[in-house]
Amino acid sequence: MKKFLTLGLALLLVLSIAACQSPTPGGESAAPATDKPATSAPAEGGATAAPEGGSNYDTPLTVSMNVLNAEKNGIDVRHEIVKELFNLSFDYVPIDWSDWNTKISTWVATDDAPDLIWWDLKGQQAQQYADWARQGAFAPLDAKYFNESRPNLTKTYESSKSIDALSVDGVLYSWPAMRANPPEAQSCYTSHWSYRRDWAKAVGLYKEGDIYTWDEWVNLVREVLKQDPGGNKDAGAGLVMPTWGFPHAAALFVGPPAAEGNETSSYIKDDSGKYIWPPATEAFKQGVKVTYDMYQEGLIYKDNMLFNASEAENMIKSGLAFADYNVTGSLNDWTTTMLQDGVIKDRSDFGIAIVTSWDGNWYMTQTEDYWTVTALSHKISEEKIERVLDFWEYLHTTDGIRMRAWGREGVDFEVTGPNPEDVKLNWEFNEATQSYVNPFTNISEFGEANAACGAVMNSVLIGPDAIPYMFEERNRLWSTMASGQVPVVIKEFDYVVSFGSAPNKDKNGSFGSTSKEKLVALLAQPGIDIEAEWDKVVASMMPEVQKVLDELNNGELK
Amino acid sequence: MTAQSLAGLRRARRNIWREIYNYRWIYLMILPTLVFIFLFKYMPMYGIQLAFKNYKLAGIAASPWNDFAHFKYMMDEPEFLPALRNTVLISFMRILVGFPFPIFLALLINECYTPRYRRVLQTIYTFPHFLSWVLLAGIMLNLLGSTGMVRKVAMVLNPEAGQNWNFLYDGNIYRWVLVLSDMWKEAGWGTIIYLAAVSGIDQSLYEAAVIDGCNRWQKIVNITLPGIVSMISIQFVLRVGYIMEGGFDQVFNTYTPPVYEKGDIIDTYIYRISFVRTSGVDLGFSTAVGLFKNVINFVMMLSANLFVRSLGQEAVL
Amino acid sequence: MAQTAINNKALTDKVARKNRIRHFGVVDFFILLFLSLWGLLILYPFYNAVLVSIVPNTIYQRSQGFMLIPPAITWDSYAFTFKNSLIFTGYRTTVIVTVLGTAYNMAMTVLCGYALTKTGMPGIKVMRFALIFTMWFSGGLIPYYLQIKDLHLTDSLLVMVLPMGVNLMYLLIISDNFRSIPPSLEESAKIDGANDWTILLRILLPLCLPLLATFTLYYAVERWNEWYHAMLFIKTSSKWPLQNVLRTIINDVNMLATMNVPGQARPDVQGDSIKMSSIIVSMLPMMCLYPFLQRYFLSGLTLGAVKE
């Protein structure tokens, strides 16, 4: 009896506290006003803010922003330059990959966000983003900011597909950091099978130009496992995949059906223009069967499904595995490590394979044309917005690109020609590795704001400090795409479906990870009729999926 | 009301004040803790209402009630009930095996012949407590994977059965892998508290027992165990009170889709729903799940408390 | 009187002798065997984990997880870990937070634990329940964040100390232990004119030394490993405790490897060895603390010794 009394008392206590709290709605998280924050006169907006000289930047401004590696940012000469040019400095709030989303949602929910909210925003979070934008969490980026005084930003504003996707009810709330790929890449994602060319040569199945038909590729993996040119015995592996690519990379990414995971998870349109769910297609089922057979045969590394970090990478680097599905961006690093450890003799021993599917086509997957976005807190002042946009515009110019990559002209580098990469570096040169020593702790400074615009070091801009191998490999890929010597089919990125919102779609997304889990669970069971089992999986999921498809096909997507 | 009873009441009241005065130092002693729980635990508790609301940026109080939508969502999911069942089952297995083991280990350490050696051992036993599951998952993969050492040994010992021992793919085996590896990691750390309890036992009791001619077994049963039984019962009640905690870090880092059916727990399941699949859940959802888990935990703790009390032990509550 | 003293002496001698010449029996052998085997079972994977940090990744990978003597050793991962400028500020913050926090935790726990033994005190049952209730029910992240913000604790070192007051489990155990001490001790002290403070400090605490040592260790390890509050509330990386510094180091290595991040530079050191070396870097001080405290919970205590 007494216990219940105490329980009652405790509850009473809780309730009374709740009651005390209620009148002041959420303390300081009082509704971010939907109208514009009261700031200094916005009269000087637009045209007058042109970055013509230092005169407009009399007031020093400090802008807070969340970044990775906060401790490495903002400590070198490049920040001095930005301070001189724009009277602008940054106050960096640290995040890391694992707490990024938690922090952003906590900050937004408690109205404690930095001025610039840097966000790894993908279609998955689009609904939450739109929700917050409608509730006034972000400052709008109106068309007035984009005029002839900021030609580069304006060009993106007018031409990028993601601007529409990032707009909520017609208003833009965040700025995309564009990817740096050239037009012939068609926004395709540069992830591929990277394989041991030396092993392919050792088993005598190497194809000039690294272009393999499906049968040749599977046979190559089989022969490598049989002949074991790496001398790994039972520790060796054929195909390994990073966690995000398992098991789809084996057949589904490179085959005809659209598959969740390769930066794209979505519904696709069939020939009649109706939306369908990829896992329910015949082509996908065939891909599942191919994957299952490869796994059961041992061509795919058995314990790949247990990986949860960099295991696949480790196996490649230590010469245990034949091929890994990965992004081209890592080719330089990996080959460097492998050379150092004596796993390969030359960089060209490890490179990209162009694997065509069993239907003869070479499939490439398109993705968003940006990699991250920056939203502006609703509390940021008009003056700060103008200043930050001026700075971003500068980052697109040749001067800005050079500043970001190499530092101060005349000290760190000398200009030798009109192109951004026409420079002579004054950096220390390491004779042993035959490369320049980058003096900056953070080599991707300001990458948050503008990953691309030509300023990303490992893409279009190939300065004297870069190792060319990776760029050569990537360019080979893109020129193969452009040349038409292999029939290329592009799995298009559908902005409407990815960013659109409808009740059931918001609840369930593309069911991509569920279908992936079910596929992995089937892989582990030997001797099953995989096609029948997959039909069962699809049948069990279809009732829920159908609700989303109906929404999409009835035009309920917002 | 008679004058007499009024006087009695007044006297009683005076006695209360006197009693409070007598305990003045004690009140002062408990005050910091009360301030602490008020500031950091009770003040934010109004947030529990979020379990029944859709969170809006306008604030918790201004968010609209949602007619138990979070709970309905939770229950509608086909994988929720299996995850709930697994959580309870795995927790139960942990209590069955992992709970008594540190006690057993502590008793053995206490009986160990050479003091120096036992100190070294005791220190070694605490090492794994400091390792994270992220790292141990990698080591488990190396040892228990399909080309791992344990598997190889199993194949040599029994080629036919060993072939089928998929420690990390077979749900039934996987559950035991979870329980035993957790026991491996935490048992040594858990013994510390029992050893402390053992060393709190009055040594003269043992001396008396030796004189009475008690053997080692009798000393354990009649002195050591009774000396630590209240510690065991508190630990037991609290452990049961965390039955819904299935060990997120451990499961998350070691499980794979083939064992979801048997090894998926509520926390990992919620993680998948909220972070991997979609954004269809908001901040209220996690509050709702937390509330659901804690109500069950609380009820379980109360029952364990009753159970312990029925055995004649002092209760926690 | 003297007779009893001599008798007592003879008795203790006898006991001591009996203990000393106790035969190393079959049971002892099996106990020793079991403990040693368990020790090996602990030590091998642990040793393996250490190897991860010092053996060059290629060689470790090729060993398939079985290696007794490392064929080559590299300190690259430690160099990489220590190259991070934050590691030293991290150590400093962690030491400050651990010392302050453990003292704060122990003071509150001991005082409150003693208070909870006073079952006759008016209102104590409600207070006890109010305490225990918070073990299971909390308001969730958002109101908690707002509360911390209202108390102006964000970006302050105190946020890693103040919100972690008492661990209710330790509190209950300590309180239970205080209660198990014969009340006669306390009563006789009261007659001698001792007040509650004297009783707690002079009589109860010395009797509970093993448990106090245990919880000091437990609290210290908890404070040492604290990262969640720092992750949420510390917005300046130079104020981070060690754990958060290591977490960024690990996450940088780890996530860049697993996620597909085009256009990002990757660190050139292997993830696993960094992970392990940072764990060793962070756990070593705590492992050193343990043997110091160990004597308190491995040596027996006699009530008589305290009485004198």
Coordinates of C-alpha atoms in Angstrom, one line a residue, chain A residues 125-502:
Chain A
Q125 CA 16.5 12.7 -44.7
A126 CA 14.8 14.9 -47.2
Q127 CA 11.4 14.7 -45.5
Q128 CA 12.9 15.8 -42.2
Y129 CA 14.7 18.6 -43.9
A130 CA 11.5 19.8 -45.5
D131 CA 9.7 19.5 -42.2
W132 CA 12.2 21.7 -40.4
A133 CA 12.4 24.2 -43.2
R134 CA 8.6 24.6 -43.1
Q135 CA 8.9 25.2 -39.3
G136 CA 11.3 28.0 -39.9
A137 CA 14.6 26.4 -38.8
F138 CA 16.6 27.7 -41.7
A139 CA 17.1 31.0 -43.3
P140 CA 15.9 31.1 -47.0
L141 CA 18.4 31.5 -49.8
D142 CA 16.2 33.7 -52.1
A143 CA 16.8 34.4 -55.7
K144 CA 18.0 37.9 -54.8
Y145 CA 21.4 36.6 -53.7
F146 CA 22.1 35.1 -57.1
N147 CA 22.9 37.8 -59.7
E148 CA 25.7 38.8 -61.9
S149 CA 27.9 39.8 -58.9
R150 CA 28.2 36.1 -58.1
P151 CA 28.4 34.5 -61.5
N152 CA 29.6 31.0 -60.4
L153 CA 27.0 30.6 -57.7
T154 CA 24.3 31.9 -60.0
K155 CA 25.3 29.4 -62.6
T156 CA 24.9 26.5 -60.1
Y157 CA 21.6 28.1 -58.9
E158 CA 20.2 28.1 -62.4
S159 CA 21.5 24.9 -63.7
S160 CA 21.9 22.3 -60.9
K161 CA 19.1 19.8 -60.6
S162 CA 19.6 19.6 -56.9
I163 CA 18.5 23.2 -56.4
D164 CA 15.0 22.1 -57.1
A165 CA 15.3 19.1 -54.9
L166 CA 16.6 21.2 -52.0
S167 CA 13.9 23.8 -52.4
V168 CA 10.9 23.5 -50.1
D169 CA 7.6 25.0 -51.4
G170 CA 9.7 26.8 -54.0
V171 CA 12.2 28.3 -51.5
L172 CA 15.8 27.2 -51.4
Y173 CA 17.1 26.5 -47.8
S174 CA 20.5 25.0 -48.3
W175 CA 23.4 25.3 -50.6
P176 CA 24.8 22.2 -52.3
A177 CA 28.6 21.6 -52.5
M178 CA 28.7 20.3 -56.0
R179 CA 30.7 17.3 -57.1
A180 CA 33.6 18.0 -59.4
N181 CA 33.0 15.5 -62.1
P182 CA 33.3 16.5 -65.8
P183 CA 30.2 16.5 -68.0
E184 CA 31.0 13.2 -69.7
A185 CA 30.7 11.5 -66.3
Q186 CA 27.0 12.5 -66.3
S187 CA 27.0 12.6 -62.5
C188 CA 27.8 8.9 -62.3
Y189 CA 29.2 7.6 -59.2
T190 CA 32.8 6.6 -59.6
S191 CA 32.7 3.3 -57.8
H192 CA 34.0 0.2 -59.5
W193 CA 35.7 -3.1 -59.2
S194 CA 39.3 -2.4 -58.6
Y195 CA 41.3 -5.5 -59.2
R196 CA 44.8 -7.0 -59.2
R197 CA 45.9 -6.6 -62.8
D198 CA 49.1 -8.5 -62.0
W199 CA 47.1 -11.5 -60.9
A200 CA 44.9 -11.4 -64.0
K201 CA 48.1 -11.4 -66.1
A202 CA 49.5 -14.2 -64.0
V203 CA 46.6 -16.5 -64.7
G204 CA 46.7 -15.4 -68.3
L205 CA 43.2 -13.9 -68.5
Y206 CA 44.1 -10.2 -68.6
K207 CA 42.2 -8.2 -71.2
E208 CA 43.8 -5.2 -72.8
G209 CA 41.9 -2.0 -71.7
D210 CA 40.6 -3.8 -68.6
I211 CA 37.2 -4.4 -70.3
Y212 CA 35.7 -7.7 -69.4
T213 CA 32.5 -9.4 -70.4
W214 CA 30.5 -10.9 -67.6
D215 CA 31.7 -14.5 -68.3
E216 CA 35.3 -13.4 -68.7
W217 CA 35.1 -11.6 -65.3
V218 CA 33.6 -14.5 -63.4
N219 CA 36.0 -16.9 -65.0
L220 CA 38.9 -14.7 -64.1
V221 CA 37.9 -14.7 -60.4
R222 CA 37.5 -18.4 -60.5
E223 CA 40.9 -19.0 -62.1
V224 CA 42.6 -16.6 -59.7
L225 CA 41.1 -18.5 -56.7
K226 CA 42.2 -21.8 -58.3
Q227 CA 45.7 -20.8 -59.3
D228 CA 46.3 -18.6 -56.3
P229 CA 48.9 -16.3 -57.8
G230 CA 49.1 -14.4 -54.5
G231 CA 50.1 -17.6 -52.6
N232 CA 47.4 -17.1 -50.0
K233 CA 46.1 -20.7 -49.8
D234 CA 42.8 -20.8 -47.9
A235 CA 43.2 -17.3 -46.6
G236 CA 42.8 -15.8 -50.0
A237 CA 39.6 -14.3 -51.3
G238 CA 38.1 -13.5 -54.6
L239 CA 35.7 -10.6 -54.4
V240 CA 35.4 -8.5 -51.3
M241 CA 33.1 -5.5 -50.8
P242 CA 32.9 -2.7 -48.3
T243 CA 30.0 -2.8 -46.0
W244 CA 27.8 -0.5 -48.0
G245 CA 28.3 -2.5 -51.1
F246 CA 27.7 -6.0 -49.8
P247 CA 26.3 -8.0 -51.5
H248 CA 24.9 -5.8 -54.2
A249 CA 28.2 -4.8 -55.7
A250 CA 28.8 -8.4 -56.9
A251 CA 26.1 -8.5 -59.5
L252 CA 23.3 -6.0 -58.8
F253 CA 25.3 -2.8 -59.0
V254 CA 27.0 -3.9 -62.2
G255 CA 24.0 -5.6 -63.6
P256 CA 20.7 -4.3 -65.0
P257 CA 18.5 -3.9 -62.0
A258 CA 18.6 -0.8 -59.8
A259 CA 19.8 -1.7 -56.4
E260 CA 19.9 0.0 -53.1
G261 CA 23.2 1.0 -51.7
N262 CA 25.1 2.7 -54.5
E263 CA 24.2 6.1 -53.2
T264 CA 20.8 5.5 -54.8
S265 CA 17.8 3.9 -53.2
S266 CA 14.7 4.4 -55.0
Y267 CA 11.7 3.3 -57.1
I268 CA 12.2 3.2 -60.9
K269 CA 10.0 3.8 -63.8
D270 CA 9.2 1.0 -66.2
D271 CA 8.8 1.3 -69.9
S272 CA 5.2 2.6 -69.6
G273 CA 6.3 5.3 -67.2
K274 CA 4.8 3.7 -64.1
Y275 CA 6.8 3.4 -60.9
I276 CA 7.9 -0.1 -60.0
W277 CA 9.9 -1.6 -57.1
P278 CA 13.2 -2.8 -58.4
P279 CA 13.5 -6.0 -56.2
A280 CA 10.3 -7.2 -57.7
T281 CA 11.6 -7.2 -61.2
E282 CA 12.7 -10.3 -63.1
A283 CA 16.1 -8.6 -63.8
F284 CA 16.6 -8.2 -60.1
K285 CA 15.7 -11.8 -59.4
Q286 CA 18.3 -12.9 -61.9
G287 CA 20.8 -10.7 -60.2
V288 CA 20.0 -12.3 -56.9
K289 CA 20.5 -15.7 -58.4
V290 CA 23.8 -14.7 -59.9
T291 CA 24.9 -13.3 -56.5
Y292 CA 23.8 -16.4 -54.7
D293 CA 25.6 -18.7 -57.1
M294 CA 28.8 -16.6 -56.8
Y295 CA 28.6 -16.6 -53.0
Q296 CA 28.0 -20.3 -52.8
E297 CA 30.8 -21.0 -55.2
G298 CA 33.1 -19.0 -53.0
L299 CA 33.9 -16.3 -55.6
I300 CA 32.6 -13.8 -53.0
Y301 CA 34.4 -13.9 -49.8
K302 CA 32.4 -16.0 -47.3
D303 CA 32.9 -13.7 -44.3
N304 CA 32.2 -10.5 -46.1
M305 CA 28.9 -10.2 -44.4
L306 CA 30.7 -10.0 -41.0
F307 CA 32.7 -7.0 -42.0
N308 CA 31.7 -3.8 -40.2
A309 CA 34.6 -1.4 -40.9
S310 CA 37.6 -1.4 -43.2
E311 CA 38.1 -5.2 -43.4
A312 CA 37.7 -5.4 -47.2
E313 CA 40.2 -2.6 -47.7
N314 CA 42.6 -4.3 -45.4
M315 CA 42.3 -7.6 -47.3
I316 CA 43.1 -5.8 -50.6
K317 CA 45.9 -3.8 -49.1
S318 CA 47.6 -6.8 -47.6
G319 CA 47.3 -8.8 -50.9
L320 CA 44.7 -11.3 -49.6
A321 CA 41.9 -10.4 -52.0
F322 CA 41.7 -10.2 -55.7
A323 CA 39.2 -7.3 -56.2
D324 CA 37.3 -4.9 -54.1
Y325 CA 34.4 -2.6 -55.0
N326 CA 35.4 0.9 -54.1
V327 CA 35.5 4.5 -55.1
T328 CA 38.3 5.7 -57.4
G329 CA 39.2 8.4 -54.9
S330 CA 41.1 5.8 -52.8
L331 CA 43.2 4.4 -55.6
N332 CA 46.2 6.6 -54.9
D333 CA 46.2 5.9 -51.2
W334 CA 45.8 2.2 -51.6
T335 CA 48.4 1.7 -54.2
T336 CA 50.8 3.8 -52.1
T337 CA 50.3 1.5 -49.1
M338 CA 50.6 -1.6 -51.3
L339 CA 53.8 -0.3 -52.9
Q340 CA 55.3 0.4 -49.5
D341 CA 54.4 -3.0 -48.1
G342 CA 55.7 -4.7 -51.2
V343 CA 52.3 -6.2 -52.1
I344 CA 52.5 -4.8 -55.6
K345 CA 55.5 -3.7 -57.7
D346 CA 53.9 -0.9 -59.6
R347 CA 50.8 1.2 -59.2
S348 CA 49.4 -0.2 -62.4
D349 CA 49.2 -3.6 -60.8
F350 CA 46.0 -2.5 -59.1
G351 CA 43.4 -0.7 -61.2
I352 CA 39.9 -0.3 -62.3
A353 CA 38.1 -3.1 -64.2
I354 CA 35.2 -2.3 -66.5
V355 CA 32.8 -5.2 -66.0
T356 CA 29.9 -5.5 -68.4
S357 CA 26.8 -7.3 -67.3
W358 CA 25.4 -10.6 -68.5
D359 CA 23.2 -8.8 -71.0
G360 CA 26.2 -7.1 -72.6
N361 CA 25.7 -3.6 -71.2
W362 CA 27.9 -1.6 -69.0
Y363 CA 25.9 -0.1 -66.2
M364 CA 26.7 3.1 -64.4
T365 CA 24.8 4.6 -61.5
Q366 CA 23.9 8.2 -61.3
T367 CA 23.8 10.0 -58.1
E368 CA 23.0 13.5 -56.7
D369 CA 25.2 16.1 -58.3
Y370 CA 26.3 17.4 -54.9
W371 CA 27.9 15.6 -52.0
T372 CA 26.9 17.6 -48.9
V373 CA 24.8 20.7 -48.3
T374 CA 25.0 23.7 -46.0
A375 CA 21.9 25.1 -44.5
L376 CA 21.7 28.5 -42.8
S377 CA 20.4 28.8 -39.3
H378 CA 17.3 31.0 -39.0
K379 CA 19.3 33.1 -36.5
I380 CA 22.0 34.1 -39.0
S381 CA 22.1 37.8 -39.9
E382 CA 21.6 39.1 -43.4
E383 CA 25.1 40.6 -43.3
K384 CA 26.6 37.2 -42.6
I385 CA 24.7 35.6 -45.4
E386 CA 26.0 38.1 -47.9
R387 CA 29.5 37.8 -46.6
V388 CA 29.5 34.0 -46.7
L389 CA 28.1 33.9 -50.2
D390 CA 30.8 36.3 -51.4
F391 CA 33.3 34.0 -49.9
W392 CA 31.8 31.0 -51.5
E393 CA 31.8 32.8 -54.9
Y394 CA 35.5 33.5 -54.4
L395 CA 36.2 29.9 -53.8
H396 CA 35.0 29.2 -57.4
T397 CA 37.4 31.7 -59.0
T398 CA 40.8 30.7 -60.1
D399 CA 42.3 32.7 -57.2
G400 CA 40.0 30.9 -54.8
I401 CA 40.8 27.5 -56.2
R402 CA 44.5 28.1 -55.9
M403 CA 44.2 29.6 -52.5
R404 CA 42.3 26.5 -51.2
A405 CA 44.7 24.1 -52.8
W406 CA 48.1 25.7 -52.2
G407 CA 47.9 28.7 -49.9
R408 CA 49.3 32.2 -50.6
E409 CA 50.5 33.2 -54.0
G410 CA 54.1 34.3 -54.0
V411 CA 54.9 32.4 -50.8
D412 CA 53.5 28.9 -51.4
F413 CA 53.3 29.0 -55.1
E414 CA 54.0 31.0 -58.3
V415 CA 51.6 31.3 -61.1
T416 CA 52.8 30.1 -64.5
G417 CA 49.7 30.1 -66.7
P418 CA 46.0 30.9 -66.9
N419 CA 44.6 27.6 -65.8
P420 CA 44.2 27.0 -62.0
E421 CA 46.7 24.1 -62.1
D422 CA 49.3 26.2 -63.9
V423 CA 51.5 26.8 -60.8
K424 CA 54.9 26.1 -59.6
L425 CA 55.0 25.0 -55.9
N426 CA 57.4 26.4 -53.4
W427 CA 56.7 23.5 -51.0
E428 CA 59.3 21.2 -49.7
F429 CA 60.0 18.4 -52.1
N430 CA 60.6 14.9 -50.8
E431 CA 63.1 13.1 -53.0
A432 CA 62.4 9.7 -51.6
T433 CA 58.7 9.7 -52.5
Q434 CA 59.2 12.1 -55.4
S435 CA 56.3 14.3 -54.2
Y436 CA 55.6 17.6 -52.6
V437 CA 55.0 17.7 -48.8
N438 CA 51.7 19.4 -48.2
P439 CA 52.3 21.9 -45.4
F440 CA 48.7 22.0 -44.3
T441 CA 47.2 19.9 -41.6
N442 CA 43.9 19.9 -43.3
I443 CA 44.3 19.4 -47.0
S444 CA 40.6 19.7 -47.7
E445 CA 40.0 23.1 -46.0
F446 CA 36.8 24.8 -46.9
G447 CA 35.7 21.5 -48.5
E448 CA 32.5 21.7 -46.5
A449 CA 31.4 24.8 -48.3
N450 CA 32.5 23.8 -51.8
A451 CA 33.7 20.3 -52.3
A452 CA 33.8 20.7 -55.9
C453 CA 33.8 23.8 -58.1
G454 CA 37.1 22.6 -59.4
A455 CA 38.7 23.0 -56.1
V456 CA 38.7 19.5 -55.0
M457 CA 42.3 18.3 -55.2
N458 CA 41.7 14.8 -56.5
S459 CA 39.3 15.5 -59.3
V460 CA 39.5 18.0 -62.1
L461 CA 42.3 19.9 -60.5
I462 CA 45.5 18.0 -61.0
G463 CA 48.2 20.2 -59.6
P464 CA 51.9 19.5 -59.4
D465 CA 51.4 18.0 -56.0
A466 CA 49.0 15.3 -57.1
I467 CA 49.8 11.7 -57.8
P468 CA 48.5 11.3 -61.4
Y469 CA 47.6 7.5 -61.3
M470 CA 44.1 7.9 -59.8
F471 CA 43.1 10.6 -62.3
E472 CA 44.4 8.7 -65.2
E473 CA 42.4 5.7 -64.2
R474 CA 39.3 7.8 -63.7
N475 CA 39.7 9.6 -67.0
R476 CA 40.2 6.3 -68.8
L477 CA 36.8 5.3 -67.3
W478 CA 35.1 8.5 -68.4
S479 CA 36.6 8.4 -71.9
T480 CA 35.5 4.8 -72.3
M481 CA 32.0 6.0 -71.4
A482 CA 32.2 8.8 -73.9
S483 CA 33.8 6.7 -76.7
G484 CA 30.9 4.3 -76.9
Q485 CA 33.1 1.3 -77.4
V486 CA 31.1 -0.4 -74.7
P487 CA 27.3 0.1 -74.6
V488 CA 26.8 2.2 -71.6
V489 CA 23.4 2.3 -69.8
I490 CA 23.0 4.8 -67.0
K491 CA 20.8 4.1 -64.0
E492 CA 19.3 7.6 -63.7
F493 CA 19.0 9.4 -60.4
D494 CA 15.4 10.4 -59.9
Y495 CA 15.3 13.6 -57.9
V496 CA 11.5 13.5 -57.7
V497 CA 11.3 10.2 -56.0
S498 CA 14.3 10.6 -53.9
F499 CA 13.4 13.9 -52.4
G500 CA 9.6 13.7 -52.7
S501 CA 7.4 13.1 -49.8
A502 CA 4.2 11.0 -49.3

